[in-house]
Amino acid sequence: MLDVAVSYNRYKFIGHEFLTWLWFAIEEDQGLDQVFEPSTSVDIGNRLVLENRKREAKETVTIKGDDAGLEEGRLALSKGAVVSEMNIVCRRGDQQWQVTLKAESFHMTGLRCPPTGPVETGADLEGAVLEKIFLCDQLIGVVDSLFSTFLQKRLSHGWQDREVPKVKRWIVA
Amino acid sequence: MGILSNSVSLTRYRVDGELEEPIVDMISRRLKRYAISGITDETSEKLSGWTSFDTPFQPNFEGSSFVVGEYFVFALRIDKKTLSPKTVKKYCAVEEAKRLAETGREYLSRQEREMIEDQVVNMLMMRIPAMPNVYDLVWNYEQSCLWFFSTLKAANEELESLFLKTFKVPLVRLFPYTLADLAMGLADRDRDSLHNLASTSFLE
């Protein structure tokens, strides 16, 4: 494997392309429901950040708010921006997870899991920790499934011929 | 940031290497060796080490106290003293004025001013307490994966350095490329394709 610092910089576009594709796949209903078990859904949450480095200075577009319109984001994409951060809401049955995923680093910030039981005694602590680990693992599993689906497309011959034209049409639609 | 907080930040790692058996004994022994011990040198700016996630100010790695189910759960603690530049400037001004009055001179040389600043910083460092920061981590030994509950650059760098020093195996950060290469189960052909990827333009 390449040196970690070298590969971080050389392949940082993979995360940007993943989040850009994910936005497209969520909005255009690209069969994401087949990625997870039934009753699981993924939506864009309350924050989306795009970056455009095509010009000399970096431009950033941030869209915040629970029901914010994403038109300006699409406009930024049409000018060459890529998604650098996305808040994702994952629902499974009556449970909800929310997290902001950074494209370059895959850092997860503001990760909120469904509530766990109260910790009232020392004996409750181990159970609460295990429950929290289980819940974090559920969300990470969803993110990994999405990333794996993206990778299958991204590493296939059909990426340039089929997937990219669909994303381009969606951006300007 | 604590694992049980309502909102957490998380960096994912892969533990890259084999550890000597028996695992729990070895980890207990090494955690004890590199546990945070309290500041011995009162003028030192920073101290870091392992601590227990449930009693971060009284590290305890006896037996299997850090084993929770199939996971190892403990924490990195970084105690740091932070001096405000304005405070240093104030005490330096007082000391410089005192020195001038004692010597009857009008100016101090650059070397004298630097010496006064060093003395002031040392004196203040001994007087202020270190601020502790505790970052939990969860290590799934069987799957060689580790979650660190912080995305702060300095905390992550400290973790990587201390983990290597303690367990003699490196941590590899899982960002898109390393996650794809190490954890997505790609076939050799796909890994070659990954290695040769170039960025896509979504512009018409």
XYZ file of C-alpha atoms in Angstrom:
377
model
C 0.000 0.000 0.000
C 1.055 3.556 -0.708
C 2.276 5.822 2.043
C -0.793 6.984 3.965
C -0.114 10.730 3.603
C 0.554 10.335 -0.129
C -2.590 8.285 -0.721
C -4.690 10.714 1.359
C -3.801 13.586 -0.945
C -3.641 11.651 -4.194
C -7.056 10.005 -3.822
C -9.012 12.633 -1.902
C -11.346 12.919 -4.906
C -12.804 9.478 -4.080
C -14.637 10.885 -1.050
C -15.874 13.922 -2.975
C -17.164 11.731 -5.804
C -18.788 9.355 -3.310
C -20.795 12.080 -1.565
C -21.718 13.711 -4.883
C -22.901 10.348 -6.224
C -24.739 9.643 -2.951
C -26.711 12.884 -3.260
C -27.638 11.907 -6.820
C -28.514 8.348 -5.781
C -30.746 9.553 -2.921
C -32.582 12.126 -5.034
C -32.946 9.977 -8.116
C -33.923 6.811 -6.260
C -31.069 4.725 -7.643
C -32.038 1.535 -5.876
C -30.403 2.342 -2.542
C -33.236 0.501 -0.787
C -31.708 -2.706 -2.177
C -28.441 -1.935 -0.394
C -29.903 -2.264 3.097
C -32.322 -4.496 4.868
C -36.014 -3.532 4.458
C -37.297 -0.603 6.534
C -33.948 1.237 6.316
C -33.756 4.556 4.515
C -31.086 7.218 4.015
C -31.719 10.914 3.393
C -29.734 14.106 3.270
C -29.914 15.857 6.633
C -29.504 19.464 7.669
C -26.069 20.316 6.273
C -24.395 20.093 2.899
C -21.047 21.695 2.052
C -19.622 21.999 -1.451
C -16.182 23.151 -2.533
C -15.003 24.443 -5.860
C -11.241 24.434 -6.434
C -11.415 24.933 -10.185
C -10.353 28.524 -9.837
C -7.335 29.830 -7.949
C -9.228 30.505 -4.728
C -11.343 27.848 -3.037
C -15.066 28.633 -3.022
C -17.309 27.056 -0.408
C -21.091 26.800 -0.494
C -22.768 25.732 2.760
C -26.456 24.855 2.923
C -27.884 24.517 6.428
C -31.355 23.968 7.820
C -33.774 21.109 8.320
C -35.819 21.753 5.195
C -33.282 23.746 3.208
C -33.608 23.713 -0.573
C -30.604 22.242 -2.313
C -30.928 24.166 -5.598
C -27.886 26.297 -4.880
C -25.905 23.136 -4.294
C -26.906 21.770 -7.684
C -25.953 25.100 -9.232
C -22.537 24.872 -7.553
C -22.137 21.324 -8.907
C -22.879 22.605 -12.413
C -19.992 25.057 -11.986
C -17.559 22.310 -11.033
C -17.978 22.082 -7.255
C -17.879 18.779 -5.386
C -19.527 17.743 -2.123
C -17.087 18.007 0.784
C -19.435 17.353 3.740
C -22.868 15.809 4.001
C -25.191 15.390 6.938
C -26.945 12.047 6.586
C -30.095 10.853 8.310
C -30.582 7.121 8.510
C -33.892 5.634 9.638
C -34.605 2.031 10.504
C -38.089 1.320 11.807
C -38.708 3.949 14.472
C -34.999 4.529 15.142
C -32.988 7.403 13.702
C -29.267 8.106 13.327
C -27.720 11.363 12.148
C -24.118 12.106 11.227
C -22.016 14.517 9.201
C -19.540 12.715 6.976
C -16.430 14.537 5.709
C -15.496 13.565 2.166
C -11.695 13.673 2.391
C -11.167 12.070 5.775
C -14.420 10.144 6.340
C -14.431 11.753 9.775
C -17.817 11.399 11.393
C -18.950 14.384 13.437
C -22.173 15.137 15.281
C -23.005 11.432 15.313
C -26.304 10.906 17.104
C -27.642 7.429 17.693
C -31.071 6.370 18.933
C -31.231 6.891 22.718
C -29.742 4.235 24.963
C -30.979 3.210 28.403
C -30.067 5.388 31.403
C -26.902 4.666 33.382
C -27.905 4.746 37.037
C -25.462 2.312 38.566
C -21.989 1.066 37.748
C -23.540 -2.171 36.587
C -25.531 -0.304 33.896
C -22.367 1.148 32.389
C -21.129 -1.911 30.529
C -24.567 -2.512 29.002
C -24.855 1.125 27.920
C -21.399 1.052 26.310
C -22.186 -2.163 24.452
C -25.504 -0.723 23.284
C -23.793 2.453 22.053
C -21.121 0.441 20.230
C -23.856 -1.648 18.605
C -25.732 1.477 17.494
C -22.595 3.183 16.114
C -21.747 -0.047 14.313
C -25.197 -0.090 12.701
C -24.652 3.351 11.198
C -21.084 2.583 10.132
C -22.428 -0.558 8.455
C -24.904 1.565 6.466
C -22.172 4.033 5.427
C -19.887 1.146 4.411
C -22.696 -0.468 2.389
C -23.252 2.811 0.546
C -19.523 3.224 -0.053
C -19.216 -0.368 -1.255
C -22.099 0.162 -3.712
C -20.398 3.316 -4.978
C -17.058 1.513 -5.326
C -18.595 -1.312 -7.351
C -19.899 1.280 -9.810
C -16.799 3.476 -9.657
C -14.396 0.613 -10.381
C -16.525 -0.881 -13.164
C -16.279 -0.130 -16.882
C -19.795 1.272 -16.729
C -18.789 4.258 -14.589
C -17.805 6.595 -17.430
C -20.296 5.180 -19.952
C -23.429 4.844 -17.838
C -23.179 6.336 -14.352
C -21.392 9.631 -15.062
C -23.818 10.683 -17.871
C -26.753 10.049 -15.480
C -25.155 12.208 -12.786
C -24.410 14.949 -15.332
C -28.049 14.967 -16.531
C -29.271 15.147 -12.922
C -26.982 18.101 -12.153
C -28.371 20.238 -14.972
C -31.978 19.005 -14.799
C -15.403 13.176 23.846
C -17.083 10.362 25.695
C -18.561 7.388 23.964
C -21.798 7.849 25.937
C -22.275 11.506 24.925
C -25.411 12.296 22.955
C -23.352 13.537 20.035
C -19.940 12.043 19.257
C -17.172 12.507 16.713
C -15.372 9.483 15.423
C -12.229 8.595 13.463
C -11.845 5.036 12.221
C -8.579 3.089 12.220
C -7.285 -0.328 11.227
C -4.804 -1.997 13.569
C -2.078 -3.137 11.213
C -0.194 -6.066 12.680
C -0.147 -9.053 15.003
C 0.022 -8.743 18.766
C 1.701 -11.177 21.099
C -0.433 -13.682 23.025
C -2.081 -13.835 25.530
C -3.706 -10.660 24.305
C -5.559 -9.440 27.405
C -2.508 -9.887 29.662
C -0.250 -8.165 27.173
C -2.626 -5.213 26.715
C -3.131 -4.852 30.466
C 0.637 -4.856 31.026
C 1.335 -2.282 28.332
C -1.570 -0.022 29.248
C -0.225 0.063 32.808
C 3.250 0.899 31.527
C 2.019 3.822 29.440
C -0.833 4.954 31.708
C -0.982 8.662 32.465
C 0.696 9.271 35.780
C 0.143 12.913 36.730
C 2.587 15.668 35.936
C 5.926 14.915 37.542
C 7.823 17.786 35.935
C 5.718 20.768 36.970
C 7.124 22.958 34.214
C 6.254 20.518 31.400
C 3.611 21.787 29.021
C 1.951 18.500 28.100
C 1.556 14.971 29.357
C -0.343 12.142 27.709
C -1.103 8.515 28.456
C -3.777 5.853 28.655
C -6.540 5.953 31.197
C -9.730 4.081 32.032
C -12.830 5.292 30.203
C -15.007 5.076 33.336
C -12.478 6.522 35.827
C -10.319 8.811 33.656
C -8.662 10.506 36.632
C -7.748 7.220 38.336
C -6.421 4.869 35.651
C -6.995 1.227 36.486
C -5.957 -1.519 34.099
C -5.931 -4.390 36.568
C -7.118 -7.738 35.217
C -9.616 -7.279 32.427
C -11.130 -4.003 33.603
C -10.825 -2.557 30.088
C -12.622 -5.497 28.424
C -16.266 -4.803 27.557
C -17.891 -7.719 25.765
C -15.673 -8.462 22.766
C -14.127 -4.974 22.816
C -11.260 -3.231 24.568
C -12.534 0.122 25.802
C -10.173 2.668 27.308
C -9.181 6.283 26.764
C -6.361 8.589 25.822
C -5.851 11.457 28.246
C -3.898 14.539 27.305
C -3.155 17.006 30.105
C -2.012 20.316 28.756
C -1.034 23.628 30.313
C -1.928 26.591 28.190
C -0.452 29.998 28.884
C -2.102 33.041 27.436
C 0.407 35.269 25.567
C -1.210 38.281 27.251
C -0.484 36.846 30.715
C 3.141 36.198 29.761
C 3.424 39.735 28.408
C 2.028 41.222 31.629
C 4.407 39.335 33.941
C 7.363 40.069 31.637
C 6.580 43.791 31.751
C 6.510 43.708 35.577
C 9.812 41.789 35.774
C 11.518 44.013 33.202
C 10.476 47.148 35.116
C 11.790 45.635 38.339
C 15.144 44.788 36.702
C 15.480 48.299 35.260
C 14.772 49.847 38.669
C 17.343 47.569 40.345
C 20.108 48.364 37.834
C 19.252 52.013 37.198
C 19.509 51.421 33.449
C 17.117 52.644 30.774
C 17.135 49.579 28.529
C 17.553 45.814 28.784
C 19.412 43.839 26.125
C 17.524 41.369 23.939
C 19.275 38.505 25.716
C 18.149 39.812 29.129
C 14.558 40.170 27.928
C 14.582 36.595 26.574
C 15.971 35.335 29.890
C 13.209 37.133 31.783
C 10.586 35.639 29.471
C 11.954 32.111 30.067
C 11.878 32.661 33.839
C 8.329 34.035 33.668
C 7.094 31.100 31.551
C 8.688 28.594 33.945
C 7.241 30.354 36.981
C 3.738 30.493 35.466
C 3.922 26.869 34.258
C 4.569 25.763 37.841
C 1.592 27.729 39.103
C -1.134 26.819 36.620
C -2.868 23.429 36.574
C -2.917 21.287 33.421
C -6.258 20.961 31.676
C -7.214 17.319 31.082
C -8.852 16.143 27.851
C -10.138 12.580 27.666
C -10.823 10.794 24.372
C -12.454 7.355 24.511
C -11.588 4.563 22.136
C -13.112 1.206 21.246
C -10.871 -1.521 19.882
C -12.345 -4.584 18.211
C -9.323 -6.861 18.335
C -10.873 -9.687 16.281
C -11.693 -7.338 13.399
C -8.502 -5.249 13.786
C -10.553 -2.065 13.855
C -10.484 0.815 16.293
C -12.780 3.802 16.757
C -11.308 6.910 18.292
C -13.887 9.351 19.609
C -12.319 12.552 18.351
C -11.569 14.090 14.993
C -9.092 16.637 16.391
C -5.805 16.517 14.489
C -3.572 16.849 17.560
C -5.489 14.180 19.498
C -5.382 11.760 16.552
C -1.643 12.300 16.076
C -1.055 11.693 19.782
C -3.139 8.505 19.599
C -1.198 7.161 16.599
C 2.126 7.896 18.231
C 1.261 6.491 21.680
C -0.466 3.405 20.253
C 2.630 2.521 18.222
C 4.901 3.123 21.215
C 2.674 1.024 23.490
C 1.676 -1.922 21.313
C 4.440 -1.860 18.652
C 1.888 -2.010 15.828
C 0.753 0.988 13.766
C -2.737 2.358 13.303
C -3.842 3.135 9.743
C -6.468 5.845 9.393
C -9.482 4.759 7.369
C -10.231 7.502 4.853
C -11.835 6.722 1.476
C -8.755 5.210 -0.200
C -7.574 3.126 2.764
C -11.129 2.033 3.580
C -11.535 0.838 -0.021
C -8.115 -0.814 -0.082
C -8.191 -2.490 3.315
C -11.754 -3.009 4.440
C -14.080 -3.409 1.452
C -12.960 -6.886 0.415
C -11.990 -5.819 -3.106
C -10.688 -8.422 -5.548
C -7.097 -7.954 -6.753
C -8.360 -6.672 -10.126
C -10.496 -4.021 -8.387
C -7.617 -3.016 -6.133
C -5.503 -2.454 -9.234
C -8.301 -0.318 -10.693
C -8.507 1.599 -7.406
C -4.782 2.275 -7.482
C -5.048 3.666 -11.030
C -8.129 5.819 -10.469
C -8.214 9.370 -11.784
C -10.811 11.926 -10.782
C -14.099 12.254 -12.655
C -15.459 15.505 -14.017
C -19.215 15.890 -13.627
C -19.176 19.008 -15.786
C -20.961 18.895 -19.151
